[in-house]
Structures are given as structure tokens and as C-alpha cells.
PDB file of C-alpha atoms in Angstrom:
ATOM      1  CA  MET G   3      96.646 115.322  63.263  1.00  0.00           C
ATOM      2  CA  ARG G   4      97.178 112.521  65.777  1.00  0.00           C
ATOM      3  CA  PRO G   5      96.526 113.154  69.498  1.00  0.00           C
ATOM      4  CA  GLN G   6     100.180 112.413  70.320  1.00  0.00           C
ATOM      5  CA  SER G   7     101.331 115.107  67.896  1.00  0.00           C
ATOM      6  CA  ILE G   8      98.957 117.657  69.384  1.00  0.00           C
ATOM      7  CA  ALA G   9     100.155 116.816  72.901  1.00  0.00           C
ATOM      8  CA  LEU G  10     103.797 117.116  71.819  1.00  0.00           C
ATOM      9  CA  ILE G  11     103.227 120.519  70.198  1.00  0.00           C
ATOM     10  CA  ALA G  12     101.382 121.759  73.293  1.00  0.00           C
ATOM     11  CA  SER G  13     104.240 120.579  75.539  1.00  0.00           C
ATOM     12  CA  ILE G  14     106.863 122.316  73.389  1.00  0.00           C
ATOM     13  CA  ASN G  15     104.878 125.568  73.396  1.00  0.00           C
ATOM     14  CA  LEU G  16     104.468 125.430  77.170  1.00  0.00           C
ATOM     15  CA  LEU G  17     108.175 124.753  77.677  1.00  0.00           C
ATOM     16  CA  ALA G  18     109.186 127.588  75.353  1.00  0.00           C
ATOM     17  CA  SER G  19     106.909 130.108  77.041  1.00  0.00           C
ATOM     18  CA  THR G  20     108.059 129.021  80.522  1.00  0.00           C
ATOM     19  CA  THR G  21     111.736 129.278  79.565  1.00  0.00           C
ATOM     20  CA  ALA G  22     111.325 132.666  77.893  1.00  0.00           C
ATOM     21  CA  SER G  23     109.453 134.131  80.833  1.00  0.00           C
ATOM     22  CA  ALA G  24     112.153 132.915  83.224  1.00  0.00           C
ATOM     23  CA  LEU G  25     114.847 135.066  81.581  1.00  0.00           C
ATOM     24  CA  PRO G  26     115.526 138.781  82.230  1.00  0.00           C
ATOM     25  CA  ASP G  27     113.817 141.243  79.886  1.00  0.00           C
ATOM     26  CA  GLN G  28     116.848 143.517  79.520  1.00  0.00           C
ATOM     27  CA  CYS G  29     120.479 142.621  78.885  1.00  0.00           C
ATOM     28  CA  ILE G  30     123.522 144.654  79.836  1.00  0.00           C
ATOM     29  CA  GLU G  31     125.198 145.645  76.590  1.00  0.00           C
ATOM     30  CA  GLY G  32     127.373 148.357  75.131  1.00  0.00           C
ATOM     31  CA  PRO G  33     125.730 151.774  74.718  1.00  0.00           C
ATOM     32  CA  SER G  34     126.386 151.839  70.972  1.00  0.00           C
ATOM     33  CA  ARG G  35     124.847 148.413  70.224  1.00  0.00           C
ATOM     34  CA  SER G  36     122.080 148.701  67.623  1.00  0.00           C
ATOM     35  CA  GLU G  37     121.953 145.084  66.419  1.00  0.00           C
ATOM     36  CA  PRO G  38     121.000 142.015  68.483  1.00  0.00           C
ATOM     37  CA  CYS G  39     123.899 140.681  70.518  1.00  0.00           C
ATOM     38  CA  PRO G  40     125.530 137.621  68.930  1.00  0.00           C
ATOM     39  CA  ASN G  41     126.818 136.260  72.258  1.00  0.00           C
ATOM     40  CA  LEU G  42     124.440 136.591  75.202  1.00  0.00           C
ATOM     41  CA  ILE G  43     125.203 134.920  78.504  1.00  0.00           C
ATOM     42  CA  TYR G  44     122.981 134.459  81.504  1.00  0.00           C
ATOM     43  CA  LYS G  45     124.527 134.374  84.963  1.00  0.00           C
ATOM     44  CA  ARG G  46     123.220 133.909  88.453  1.00  0.00           C
ATOM     45  CA  VAL G  47     124.195 136.721  90.812  1.00  0.00           C
ATOM     46  CA  ASP G  48     124.122 136.611  94.597  1.00  0.00           C
ATOM     47  CA  GLU G  49     122.361 139.929  94.995  1.00  0.00           C
ATOM     48  CA  ILE G  50     119.483 141.285  92.972  1.00  0.00           C
ATOM     49  CA  SER G  51     120.230 144.918  93.806  1.00  0.00           C
ATOM     50  CA  THR G  52     121.128 145.881  90.237  1.00  0.00           C
ATOM     51  CA  GLY G  53     117.478 145.982  89.176  1.00  0.00           C
ATOM     52  CA  LEU G  54     118.471 144.143  86.011  1.00  0.00           C
ATOM     53  CA  ALA G  55     118.438 140.683  87.571  1.00  0.00           C
ATOM     54  CA  ASP G  56     115.171 138.809  87.644  1.00  0.00           C
ATOM     55  CA  ASP G  57     113.589 137.526  90.858  1.00  0.00           C
ATOM     56  CA  LYS G  58     115.763 134.391  90.713  1.00  0.00           C
ATOM     57  CA  GLY G  59     118.983 136.422  90.470  1.00  0.00           C
ATOM     58  CA  ILE G  60     119.595 135.772  86.760  1.00  0.00           C
ATOM     59  CA  ILE G  61     121.272 138.561  84.806  1.00  0.00           C
ATOM     60  CA  CYS G  62     121.822 138.815  81.046  1.00  0.00           C
ATOM     61  CA  LEU G  63     125.006 140.232  79.497  1.00  0.00           C
ATOM     62  CA  CYS G  64     126.167 140.767  75.949  1.00  0.00           C
ATOM     63  CA  LEU G  65     129.564 139.122  76.230  1.00  0.00           C
ATOM     64  CA  THR G  66     130.595 140.467  72.818  1.00  0.00           C
ATOM     65  CA  ASP G  67     130.501 144.037  74.200  1.00  0.00           C
ATOM     66  CA  PHE G  68     132.610 143.125  77.236  1.00  0.00           C
ATOM     67  CA  LYS G  69     135.432 141.224  75.507  1.00  0.00           C
ATOM     68  CA  PRO G  70     137.332 144.409  74.487  1.00  0.00           C
ATOM     69  CA  LEU G  71     136.899 145.774  78.021  1.00  0.00           C
ATOM     70  CA  LEU G  72     138.352 142.671  79.664  1.00  0.00           C
ATOM     71  CA  LYS G  73     141.634 142.673  77.750  1.00  0.00           C
ATOM     72  CA  GLN G  74     144.706 144.655  78.695  1.00  0.00           C
ATOM     73  CA  PRO G  75     144.814 147.909  76.659  1.00  0.00           C
ATOM     74  CA  GLU G  76     147.680 148.069  74.187  1.00  0.00           C
ATOM     75  CA  SER G  77     147.825 151.862  74.037  1.00  0.00           C
ATOM     76  CA  GLU G  78     146.857 154.903  76.047  1.00  0.00           C
ATOM     77  CA  GLN G  79     144.065 155.660  73.576  1.00  0.00           C
ATOM     78  CA  GLU G  80     142.648 152.155  73.976  1.00  0.00           C
ATOM     79  CA  ARG G  81     142.741 152.550  77.779  1.00  0.00           C
ATOM     80  CA  ILE G  82     140.859 155.849  77.510  1.00  0.00           C
ATOM     81  CA  ASN G  83     138.278 154.290  75.174  1.00  0.00           C
ATOM     82  CA  GLN G  84     137.757 151.418  77.621  1.00  0.00           C
ATOM     83  CA  GLU G  85     137.285 153.832  80.513  1.00  0.00           C
ATOM     84  CA  MET G  86     134.830 155.960  78.547  1.00  0.00           C
ATOM     85  CA  GLN G  87     132.739 152.949  77.527  1.00  0.00           C
ATOM     86  CA  LEU G  88     132.735 151.648  81.093  1.00  0.00           C
ATOM     87  CA  GLN G  89     131.654 155.063  82.397  1.00  0.00           C
ATOM     88  CA  GLN G  90     128.790 155.144  79.889  1.00  0.00           C
ATOM     89  CA  MET G  91     127.670 151.658  80.895  1.00  0.00           C
ATOM     90  CA  GLU G  92     128.034 152.532  84.570  1.00  0.00           C
ATOM     91  CA  ALA G  93     125.709 155.517  84.124  1.00  0.00           C
ATOM     92  CA  LEU G  94     123.286 153.667  81.853  1.00  0.00           C
ATOM     93  CA  TYR G  95     122.817 150.641  84.123  1.00  0.00           C
ATOM     94  CA  ASN G  96     123.597 152.274  87.489  1.00  0.00           C
ATOM     95  CA  ILE G  97     126.234 149.622  88.269  1.00  0.00           C
ATOM     96  CA  GLU G  98     129.844 150.376  89.222  1.00  0.00           C
ATOM     97  CA  ALA G  99     132.407 149.683  86.497  1.00  0.00           C
ATOM     98  CA  ASP G 100     134.281 147.141  88.635  1.00  0.00           C
ATOM     99  CA  ARG G 101     131.035 145.248  89.223  1.00  0.00           C
ATOM    100  CA  LEU G 102     130.226 145.284  85.491  1.00  0.00           C
ATOM    101  CA  LEU G 103     133.617 143.758  84.700  1.00  0.00           C
ATOM    102  CA  GLU G 104     133.193 141.210  87.480  1.00  0.00           C
ATOM    103  CA  LEU G 105     129.830 140.162  86.027  1.00  0.00           C
ATOM    104  CA  ALA G 106     131.360 139.761  82.561  1.00  0.00           C
ATOM    105  CA  ARG G 107     134.159 137.472  83.732  1.00  0.00           C
ATOM    106  CA  TYR G 108     133.362 133.789  83.773  1.00  0.00           C
TER     107      TYR G 108
END
């Protein structure tokens, strides 16, 4: 293998490990999620008080789990389901429901 190739591979590995370590370990997602989230977003937050943001104020959210919660409910049952899911997430992540929804909006 040529020296340039070895240097390029080493640079890519270093960049990948630096980028991965700069992201939060845990993402905020729906309590029933068992599969990896297909639509993760990373956001900078002003305060790091949630405990889920890293030391740079970056927080990870599964946007897929928030999309149904951000739309206007079409029925009373849908409104109740939204409230129940938000209450579960509020308890799970120790973040108020309004703050969770605010984080999910972009």
C-alpha cells in the first residue's frame, strides 16, 4: 500500500472517531421505539440542563417520533394519544412536554 493511501485512511479514521465522539450518546425518541430511528436530527440548545445534551449543547432527537405529536389532532382519541405519549416522554427524559415539542420544531 502506498504511503499516501495509508495517510488518507488514517485521516478518515481520525475524522470519523472525532465526529462520533462529538455527538450525544442518547437520543430523545418515542417510548415504544424498538428499531433504530430513520430520521435523527441534532440541534444546538441554549441550556444543557436536560442532561441529554452534550457539553457543547448538542441534543439528538428522533424526528420520526415527533412528527405525529406536532400535527393538529383530528379526533379526540388522537389528542388523548398525543397527550399520553408526551406524558410518557416527559417522565422518561425528565423534560416538560412543551419543551420537548419546542425541541422537535425546526
